[in-house]
Amino acid sequence: MTTFSFYIYIFIYLFSHTHFSFPFNHKKMTISLPILDLSKYQLDQPDSASSKEFLKELYDAMSEVGFFYICNHGVPLELQQKSFDSIKSFFKLPIEQKLEIELKKSPHFRGYSKLNSETTDYKQDNREQIDLGRDQPTVPIENNPTYAHLRGPNQWPRQIPGFKETITELMDSMAEIGLIILNAMARVLEFNQEEFMSLFGKDYGVRCKLIRYPALNNPIDKPLDHGLGVGPHKDTGFLALLLQDEIGGLQVQAQNGQWLDAEPIPDTFIVNIGEILERLTRQTFVATTHRVINKSLENYADRFSIPLFLSPSLETKIPQIDLNTATKRKIVSDVKQDQLLQDEIYGVNELGGFIRSHKETADTWYYLNQEQNQWQRKPLITP
Ligand SMILES: O=C(O)CCC(=O)C(=O)O
Ligand SMILES: [Fe+2]
């Protein structure tokens, strides 16, 4: 999409939806995903009428599908558009150039994964992507838990001017919004603010993906027939924030197991709950299962999206807190048990997730110590 057509799209959208009844699903007449106005929440005045209204809406959104939109978030449209332009330019590069920053080169699981090289729910995903995180120094192999190697530097493409700056600015802005929502969630859940936020000390985790989903009828990329851009899964972290373009394809599994379309709404972010919040609240709030389907579209229009994942520091032992304000939810999910949170320590889960998804990278840098049933770093081979 060019910048011009992006604005035309927003213009047409706003004129065709006089109020935000979207994404009410007319075909299936099912639950709609709520839209929350983030500007109502005043961080410094959490007891104001406006903040309270936001918190009530947030509680409802978290208790229902656990997936919602936020509008009036403060991230400029220009930055959103510039970010999409940058990632589109990257994915257009010849494959040899994209592979210069291949994920396999990074023990920190940062970099480019080519189409179909990632696995979710035992299937190859129909997407290509760049994985990023906070740019951090590497840690020595000795005397560090294996998951500590998830920290490290990013691999940035050299070909697209301003790529790193634009994407870093977007990631920072999204993380900032994520932290505001986190703060609001802590209030909603009546957690001790300090205790809750201490899970997110200065070393909290930020991970991000820049993704391209080729159309199902794309004659060049020919996605696999199962038609899943990414298979059913729950996000491992605490919450995810997603910027998606106008194509659509993201689907959310409702409490009754039915799949709902999370239709694109211009200038909004989608927020969803991850597994940490599920464990922390003993399943009072459930991480929502979701997937992306590749659509068959005229002109083989590809879909682009940018999810950002916020999580506690890798070392955090995830506590379990009893909430007396809500009841446990029944969980209907297509995700298999062995694909879910397995360990009390957050980093073990995040590492496990990357290892399941990226076998080649995992085998390059890690091995399974059978005796200890633990993944460990292979020693570095010096030439
Ligand atoms: O691209 C999307 O819309 C969602 C991606 C996603 O769920 C993920 O990468 O965890
Ligand atoms: Fe996800």
Tab-separated table of C-alpha atoms and ligand atoms in Angstrom:
chain	number	residue	atom	x	y	z
A	1	MET	CA	0.000	0.000	0.000
A	2	THR	CA	1.334	3.446	-0.848
A	3	THR	CA	1.079	6.253	1.684
A	4	PHE	CA	-1.659	7.821	-0.407
A	5	SER	CA	-3.791	4.697	-0.583
A	6	PHE	CA	-3.289	4.157	3.161
A	7	TYR	CA	-4.947	7.511	3.889
A	8	ILE	CA	-7.703	6.858	1.323
A	9	TYR	CA	-8.357	3.560	3.121
A	10	ILE	CA	-8.669	5.319	6.463
A	11	PHE	CA	-10.907	7.985	4.944
A	12	ILE	CA	-13.253	5.456	3.330
A	13	TYR	CA	-13.253	3.378	6.484
A	14	LEU	CA	-14.251	6.263	8.716
A	15	PHE	CA	-17.039	7.318	6.375
A	16	SER	CA	-18.440	3.844	6.071
A	17	HIS	CA	-18.412	3.215	9.829
A	18	THR	CA	-20.067	6.126	11.526
A	19	HIS	CA	-19.732	4.398	14.851
A	20	PHE	CA	-17.461	1.593	15.877
A	21	SER	CA	-19.849	-1.321	15.523
A	22	PHE	CA	-17.136	-3.126	13.569
A	23	PRO	CA	-16.065	-5.932	14.016
A	24	PHE	CA	-19.544	-7.267	14.732
A	25	ASN	CA	-19.604	-10.401	12.666
A	26	HIS	CA	-22.791	-10.205	10.609
A	27	LYS	CA	-22.369	-13.615	9.039
A	28	LYS	CA	-22.021	-15.537	12.261
A	29	MET	CA	-23.730	-13.042	14.612
A	30	THR	CA	-21.292	-13.760	17.396
A	31	ILE	CA	-19.419	-11.883	20.054
A	32	SER	CA	-17.699	-8.688	18.947
A	33	LEU	CA	-14.278	-7.632	20.150
A	34	PRO	CA	-14.493	-4.449	22.207
A	35	ILE	CA	-12.738	-1.187	21.370
A	36	LEU	CA	-11.256	0.672	24.345
A	37	ASP	CA	-10.302	4.331	24.284
A	38	LEU	CA	-6.857	4.512	25.925
A	39	SER	CA	-7.041	8.295	26.299
A	40	LYS	CA	-9.696	7.768	28.994
A	41	TYR	CA	-7.084	6.217	31.277
A	42	GLN	CA	-5.167	8.865	33.222
A	43	LEU	CA	-2.056	7.276	34.666
A	44	ASP	CA	-1.641	10.006	37.275
A	45	GLN	CA	-5.357	10.010	38.183
A	46	PRO	CA	-6.418	6.382	38.261
A	47	ASP	CA	-9.420	7.251	40.450
A	48	SER	CA	-10.930	9.816	38.108
A	49	ALA	CA	-14.326	9.033	36.579
A	50	SER	CA	-12.759	8.660	33.167
A	51	SER	CA	-10.040	6.265	34.388
A	52	LYS	CA	-12.626	4.218	36.275
A	53	GLU	CA	-14.739	3.913	33.157
A	54	PHE	CA	-11.700	2.656	31.249
A	55	LEU	CA	-10.831	0.167	33.979
A	56	LYS	CA	-14.371	-1.222	34.003
A	57	GLU	CA	-14.246	-1.673	30.221
A	58	LEU	CA	-10.828	-3.292	30.523
A	59	TYR	CA	-12.071	-5.746	33.129
A	60	ASP	CA	-14.985	-6.736	30.900
A	61	ALA	CA	-12.729	-7.095	27.863
A	62	MET	CA	-10.282	-9.265	29.780
A	63	SER	CA	-13.046	-11.449	31.196
A	64	GLU	CA	-14.737	-12.043	27.884
A	65	VAL	CA	-12.712	-12.943	24.796
A	66	GLY	CA	-9.449	-11.538	26.177
A	67	PHE	CA	-8.796	-9.801	22.855
A	68	PHE	CA	-9.619	-6.143	22.362
A	69	TYR	CA	-8.747	-3.072	20.314
A	70	ILE	CA	-7.381	0.178	21.663
A	71	CYS	CA	-7.878	3.505	19.937
A	72	ASN	CA	-6.527	6.974	20.797
A	73	HIS	CA	-3.236	5.379	21.763
A	74	GLY	CA	-1.044	8.275	20.665
A	75	VAL	CA	1.194	6.508	18.127
A	76	PRO	CA	1.184	8.793	15.063
A	77	LEU	CA	-0.256	7.388	11.824
A	78	GLU	CA	2.875	8.592	10.015
A	79	LEU	CA	5.038	6.317	12.169
A	80	GLN	CA	2.708	3.362	11.568
A	81	GLN	CA	2.774	3.992	7.820
A	82	LYS	CA	6.551	4.519	7.716
A	83	SER	CA	7.037	1.249	9.574
A	84	PHE	CA	4.865	-0.688	7.113
A	85	ASP	CA	6.693	0.963	4.193
A	86	SER	CA	10.047	-0.072	5.679
A	87	ILE	CA	9.089	-3.682	6.247
A	88	LYS	CA	7.498	-3.978	2.789
A	89	SER	CA	10.732	-2.716	1.237
A	90	PHE	CA	12.673	-5.302	3.204
A	91	PHE	CA	10.498	-8.250	2.165
A	92	LYS	CA	10.840	-7.178	-1.501
A	93	LEU	CA	14.614	-7.666	-1.360
A	94	PRO	CA	16.118	-10.702	-3.113
A	95	ILE	CA	16.231	-13.719	-0.815
A	96	GLU	CA	20.074	-13.737	-0.669
A	97	GLN	CA	19.973	-10.245	0.805
A	98	LYS	CA	17.293	-11.126	3.327
A	99	LEU	CA	19.317	-14.160	4.367
A	100	GLU	CA	22.230	-11.882	5.308
A	101	ILE	CA	20.403	-11.469	8.622
A	102	GLU	CA	19.051	-15.012	8.872
A	103	LEU	CA	17.767	-16.056	12.299
A	104	LYS	CA	20.044	-19.092	12.231
A	105	LYS	CA	23.048	-16.799	12.644
A	106	SER	CA	21.791	-15.659	16.039
A	107	PRO	CA	21.756	-17.739	19.252
A	108	HIS	CA	19.399	-15.018	20.521
A	109	PHE	CA	16.701	-15.905	17.989
A	110	ARG	CA	16.908	-12.496	16.314
A	111	GLY	CA	16.769	-12.085	12.569
A	112	TYR	CA	15.023	-13.164	9.385
A	113	SER	CA	13.070	-16.423	8.962
A	114	LYS	CA	12.212	-17.320	5.402
A	115	LEU	CA	8.792	-18.518	4.322
A	116	ASN	CA	7.704	-21.832	5.882
A	117	SER	CA	10.799	-22.098	8.081
A	118	GLU	CA	8.907	-21.594	11.340
A	119	THR	CA	6.730	-24.207	13.046
A	120	THR	CA	3.609	-23.683	15.140
A	121	ASP	CA	1.393	-26.512	16.339
A	122	TYR	CA	3.633	-29.011	14.461
A	123	LYS	CA	2.955	-27.318	11.107
A	124	GLN	CA	5.102	-25.025	8.978
A	125	ASP	CA	3.755	-21.485	9.074
A	126	ASN	CA	2.958	-19.629	5.856
A	127	ARG	CA	4.828	-16.455	6.734
A	128	GLU	CA	8.244	-14.797	6.632
A	129	GLN	CA	9.427	-12.468	9.361
A	130	ILE	CA	12.118	-10.604	11.234
A	131	ASP	CA	12.354	-11.297	14.971
A	132	LEU	CA	13.638	-8.462	17.132
A	133	GLY	CA	13.950	-7.654	20.800
A	134	ARG	CA	15.645	-5.177	23.019
A	135	ASP	CA	19.159	-4.643	21.666
A	136	GLN	CA	21.236	-6.094	24.505
A	137	PRO	CA	24.795	-7.302	25.081
A	138	THR	CA	25.400	-11.066	24.948
A	139	VAL	CA	26.120	-12.988	28.144
A	140	PRO	CA	28.968	-15.515	28.625
A	141	ILE	CA	28.074	-19.195	28.209
A	142	GLU	CA	29.562	-20.189	31.575
A	143	ASN	CA	27.572	-19.642	34.742
A	144	ASN	CA	24.433	-18.444	33.042
A	145	PRO	CA	21.115	-20.232	32.609
A	146	THR	CA	20.495	-21.212	28.989
A	147	TYR	CA	17.565	-18.847	28.602
A	148	ALA	CA	19.859	-15.868	29.356
A	149	HIS	CA	21.095	-16.248	25.744
A	150	LEU	CA	17.767	-14.945	24.549
A	151	ARG	CA	19.323	-11.579	25.390
A	152	GLY	CA	21.591	-10.245	22.712
A	153	PRO	CA	21.879	-7.876	19.789
A	154	ASN	CA	19.400	-7.643	16.923
A	155	GLN	CA	20.290	-8.207	13.306
A	156	TRP	CA	19.178	-5.207	11.227
A	157	PRO	CA	18.980	-5.070	7.436
A	158	ARG	CA	21.522	-2.711	5.906
A	159	GLN	CA	19.642	-2.076	2.632
A	160	ILE	CA	16.649	0.008	3.766
A	161	PRO	CA	17.544	3.558	4.841
A	162	GLY	CA	16.224	4.461	8.292
A	163	PHE	CA	14.911	0.922	8.937
A	164	LYS	CA	16.452	0.517	12.366
A	165	GLU	CA	15.488	4.020	13.503
A	166	THR	CA	11.866	3.737	12.322
A	167	ILE	CA	11.270	0.283	13.757
A	168	THR	CA	13.008	1.155	17.027
A	169	GLU	CA	10.790	4.212	17.377
A	170	LEU	CA	7.687	2.101	16.727
A	171	MET	CA	8.778	-0.606	19.159
A	172	ASP	CA	9.486	1.984	21.867
A	173	SER	CA	6.085	3.610	21.362
A	174	MET	CA	4.298	0.262	21.414
A	175	ALA	CA	6.161	-0.843	24.536
A	176	GLU	CA	5.174	2.431	26.215
A	177	ILE	CA	1.491	1.780	25.470
A	178	GLY	CA	1.903	-1.806	26.632
A	179	LEU	CA	3.238	-0.601	29.974
A	180	ILE	CA	0.275	1.742	30.416
A	181	ILE	CA	-2.109	-1.146	29.755
A	182	LEU	CA	-0.108	-3.285	32.148
A	183	ASN	CA	-0.467	-0.657	34.835
A	184	ALA	CA	-4.221	-0.539	34.199
A	185	MET	CA	-4.421	-4.349	34.330
A	186	ALA	CA	-2.676	-4.353	37.700
A	187	ARG	CA	-5.375	-1.996	38.969
A	188	VAL	CA	-8.172	-4.015	37.448
A	189	LEU	CA	-6.864	-7.136	39.133
A	190	GLU	CA	-6.388	-5.281	42.422
A	191	PHE	CA	-2.810	-6.423	42.628
A	192	ASN	CA	-0.398	-4.709	44.874
A	193	GLN	CA	0.962	-2.224	42.348
A	194	GLU	CA	4.549	-2.414	43.506
A	195	GLU	CA	4.623	-6.197	43.598
A	196	PHE	CA	3.004	-6.441	40.229
A	197	MET	CA	5.207	-3.885	38.559
A	198	SER	CA	8.299	-5.473	40.120
A	199	LEU	CA	7.721	-8.400	37.765
A	200	PHE	CA	8.385	-5.800	35.131
A	201	GLY	CA	11.509	-4.280	36.607
A	202	LYS	CA	13.831	-2.485	34.218
A	203	ASP	CA	14.739	-5.786	32.680
A	204	TYR	CA	11.243	-6.642	31.438
A	205	GLY	CA	11.178	-8.312	28.058
A	206	VAL	CA	10.207	-6.772	24.736
A	207	ARG	CA	10.040	-8.932	21.645
A	208	CYS	CA	8.721	-7.919	18.271
A	209	LYS	CA	8.044	-9.500	14.884
A	210	LEU	CA	7.786	-7.856	11.488
A	211	ILE	CA	5.695	-10.261	9.428
A	212	ARG	CA	4.605	-10.842	5.860
A	213	TYR	CA	1.835	-13.360	5.094
A	214	PRO	CA	1.653	-14.127	1.373
A	215	ALA	CA	-1.849	-14.469	-0.079
A	216	LEU	CA	-2.960	-18.086	-0.419
A	217	ASN	CA	-3.260	-17.689	-4.196
A	218	ASN	CA	0.182	-16.062	-4.524
A	219	PRO	CA	1.641	-17.847	-7.573
A	220	ILE	CA	5.258	-17.196	-6.637
A	221	ASP	CA	5.328	-17.956	-2.934
A	222	LYS	CA	2.683	-20.696	-3.045
A	223	PRO	CA	1.786	-21.041	0.635
A	224	LEU	CA	1.179	-24.561	1.918
A	225	ASP	CA	-2.371	-25.823	1.457
A	226	HIS	CA	-3.292	-25.821	5.146
A	227	GLY	CA	-3.630	-22.073	4.669
A	228	LEU	CA	-2.389	-21.129	8.107
A	229	GLY	CA	-0.140	-18.085	8.247
A	230	VAL	CA	0.489	-19.043	11.844
A	231	GLY	CA	-1.230	-21.982	13.529
A	232	PRO	CA	-3.325	-21.840	16.728
A	233	HIS	CA	-1.256	-20.708	19.690
A	234	LYS	CA	-1.226	-18.648	22.851
A	235	ASP	CA	1.383	-15.932	23.313
A	236	THR	CA	3.886	-16.881	26.007
A	237	GLY	CA	4.436	-13.449	27.513
A	238	PHE	CA	2.202	-11.192	29.519
A	239	LEU	CA	0.462	-9.252	26.800
A	240	ALA	CA	0.792	-8.697	23.082
A	241	LEU	CA	0.063	-5.561	21.121
A	242	LEU	CA	-0.524	-5.881	17.396
A	243	LEU	CA	-0.470	-3.448	14.527
A	244	GLN	CA	-2.046	-4.984	11.434
A	245	ASP	CA	-2.699	-3.663	7.945
A	246	GLU	CA	-6.053	-3.635	6.131
A	247	ILE	CA	-5.985	-7.198	4.751
A	248	GLY	CA	-7.281	-9.230	7.712
A	249	GLY	CA	-6.820	-12.910	8.512
A	250	LEU	CA	-6.242	-12.847	12.277
A	251	GLN	CA	-8.724	-15.054	14.112
A	252	VAL	CA	-9.447	-15.451	17.787
A	253	GLN	CA	-10.898	-18.490	19.527
A	254	ALA	CA	-13.861	-17.510	21.686
A	255	GLN	CA	-14.701	-19.255	24.946
A	256	ASN	CA	-17.055	-21.623	23.139
A	257	GLY	CA	-14.281	-22.669	20.754
A	258	GLN	CA	-15.640	-20.703	17.796
A	259	TRP	CA	-13.165	-18.761	15.631
A	260	LEU	CA	-13.898	-15.030	15.289
A	261	ASP	CA	-12.315	-12.640	12.799
A	262	ALA	CA	-10.295	-9.841	14.379
A	263	GLU	CA	-11.061	-7.465	11.511
A	264	PRO	CA	-8.642	-4.634	10.820
A	265	ILE	CA	-9.687	-1.270	12.226
A	266	PRO	CA	-7.497	1.629	11.104
A	267	ASP	CA	-5.318	3.343	13.676
A	268	THR	CA	-5.970	0.816	16.433
A	269	PHE	CA	-3.835	-1.784	18.138
A	270	ILE	CA	-5.138	-5.183	19.126
A	271	VAL	CA	-4.255	-6.300	22.637
A	272	ASN	CA	-4.324	-9.866	23.821
A	273	ILE	CA	-3.512	-11.648	27.046
A	274	GLY	CA	-0.541	-14.013	27.186
A	275	GLU	CA	0.126	-17.121	29.251
A	276	ILE	CA	1.854	-15.293	32.112
A	277	LEU	CA	-1.317	-13.458	33.004
A	278	GLU	CA	-3.201	-16.757	32.774
A	279	ARG	CA	-0.849	-18.434	35.250
A	280	LEU	CA	-0.629	-15.399	37.507
A	281	THR	CA	-4.404	-15.290	37.882
A	282	ARG	CA	-4.845	-19.075	38.104
A	283	GLN	CA	-6.845	-19.015	34.882
A	284	THR	CA	-9.251	-16.333	35.954
A	285	PHE	CA	-8.051	-14.530	32.860
A	286	VAL	CA	-7.185	-16.843	30.051
A	287	ALA	CA	-4.592	-16.335	27.350
A	288	THR	CA	-6.588	-16.266	24.164
A	289	THR	CA	-5.868	-18.790	21.454
A	290	HIS	CA	-5.428	-17.186	18.042
A	291	ARG	CA	-4.170	-17.938	14.539
A	292	VAL	CA	-3.768	-16.209	11.177
A	293	ILE	CA	-5.210	-17.568	7.954
A	294	ASN	CA	-3.755	-16.677	4.552
A	295	LYS	CA	-6.503	-15.225	2.385
A	296	SER	CA	-6.998	-15.647	-1.339
A	297	LEU	CA	-7.117	-12.115	-2.658
A	298	GLU	CA	-7.200	-10.209	-5.898
A	299	ASN	CA	-3.719	-9.151	-6.978
A	300	TYR	CA	-2.398	-11.652	-4.413
A	301	ALA	CA	-2.366	-8.900	-1.787
A	302	ASP	CA	-0.005	-9.859	1.045
A	303	ARG	CA	-0.732	-9.125	4.678
A	304	PHE	CA	1.752	-7.346	6.957
A	305	SER	CA	1.604	-7.174	10.712
A	306	ILE	CA	3.749	-6.086	13.643
A	307	PRO	CA	3.107	-7.807	16.988
A	308	LEU	CA	5.014	-6.731	20.095
A	309	PHE	CA	5.189	-8.963	23.169
A	310	LEU	CA	5.736	-7.692	26.704
A	311	SER	CA	6.922	-10.099	29.348
A	312	PRO	CA	8.560	-10.107	32.763
A	313	SER	CA	12.303	-10.441	33.089
A	314	LEU	CA	13.567	-13.885	31.991
A	315	GLU	CA	14.593	-14.785	35.559
A	316	THR	CA	11.135	-14.136	37.031
A	317	LYS	CA	9.464	-16.966	38.888
A	318	ILE	CA	5.868	-16.475	37.947
A	319	PRO	CA	3.792	-16.244	41.090
A	320	GLN	CA	0.193	-17.392	41.327
A	321	ILE	CA	-2.226	-15.028	42.933
A	322	ASP	CA	-5.727	-15.785	44.179
A	323	LEU	CA	-8.297	-13.317	43.000
A	324	ASN	CA	-11.529	-13.251	44.876
A	325	THR	CA	-13.207	-10.977	42.359
A	326	ALA	CA	-13.742	-13.350	39.495
A	327	THR	CA	-14.452	-16.922	38.628
A	328	LYS	CA	-12.202	-19.291	36.727
A	329	ARG	CA	-12.924	-19.550	33.050
A	330	LYS	CA	-13.541	-22.761	31.257
A	331	ILE	CA	-10.843	-23.085	28.627
A	332	VAL	CA	-11.637	-24.110	25.101
A	333	SER	CA	-8.501	-24.048	23.016
A	334	ASP	CA	-7.104	-25.824	19.983
A	335	VAL	CA	-3.596	-25.491	21.450
A	336	LYS	CA	-2.075	-28.753	22.663
A	337	GLN	CA	-0.890	-29.014	26.252
A	338	ASP	CA	2.774	-29.601	25.371
A	339	GLN	CA	2.824	-26.277	23.513
A	340	LEU	CA	1.938	-24.333	26.634
A	341	LEU	CA	3.738	-22.826	29.602
A	342	GLN	CA	5.654	-25.623	31.311
A	343	ASP	CA	7.904	-24.007	33.886
A	344	GLU	CA	7.687	-21.576	36.757
A	345	ILE	CA	10.661	-19.590	35.442
A	346	TYR	CA	9.576	-17.344	32.623
A	347	GLY	CA	12.805	-17.628	30.586
A	348	VAL	CA	12.560	-21.443	30.364
A	349	ASN	CA	9.192	-21.051	28.650
A	350	GLU	CA	10.307	-18.345	26.264
A	351	LEU	CA	13.360	-20.379	25.236
A	352	GLY	CA	11.189	-23.505	24.821
A	353	GLY	CA	8.851	-21.575	22.549
A	354	PHE	CA	11.672	-20.370	20.285
A	355	ILE	CA	13.200	-23.855	20.178
A	356	ARG	CA	9.877	-25.421	19.145
A	357	SER	CA	9.328	-22.771	16.484
A	358	HIS	CA	12.830	-22.585	14.987
A	359	LYS	CA	14.399	-26.032	14.867
A	360	GLU	CA	17.332	-25.149	12.616
A	361	THR	CA	18.431	-22.241	14.781
A	362	ALA	CA	17.921	-24.345	17.901
A	363	ASP	CA	20.085	-27.180	16.513
A	364	THR	CA	22.808	-24.736	15.496
A	365	TRP	CA	23.278	-23.271	18.971
A	366	TYR	CA	21.638	-25.569	21.518
A	367	TYR	CA	21.353	-29.247	22.433
A	368	LEU	CA	19.043	-31.180	24.700
A	369	ASN	CA	20.901	-32.545	27.718
A	370	GLN	CA	18.938	-35.806	28.064
A	371	GLU	CA	20.059	-36.489	31.644
A	372	GLN	CA	18.895	-33.152	32.931
A	373	ASN	CA	16.114	-32.836	30.378
A	374	GLN	CA	17.310	-29.296	29.747
A	375	TRP	CA	18.336	-27.324	26.714
A	376	GLN	CA	21.928	-26.129	26.890
A	377	ARG	CA	24.180	-23.935	24.761
A	378	LYS	CA	26.668	-25.757	22.568
A	379	PRO	CA	30.218	-24.642	23.285
A	380	LEU	CA	31.490	-22.058	20.818
A	381	ILE	CA	33.684	-23.535	18.104
A	382	THR	CA	36.718	-21.356	17.624
A	383	PRO	CA	38.313	-21.613	14.171
B	1	LIG	O1	0.171	-11.472	12.600
B	1	LIG	C1	-0.743	-11.521	13.415
B	1	LIG	O2	-1.820	-10.953	13.233
B	1	LIG	C2	-0.594	-12.296	14.692
B	1	LIG	C3	0.755	-12.901	14.872
B	1	LIG	C4	0.835	-13.714	16.108
B	1	LIG	O3	-0.127	-14.071	16.706
B	1	LIG	C5	2.165	-14.085	16.644
B	1	LIG	O4	3.169	-13.959	15.928
B	1	LIG	O5	2.231	-14.500	17.815
B	2	FE	FE	0.362	-14.667	18.721
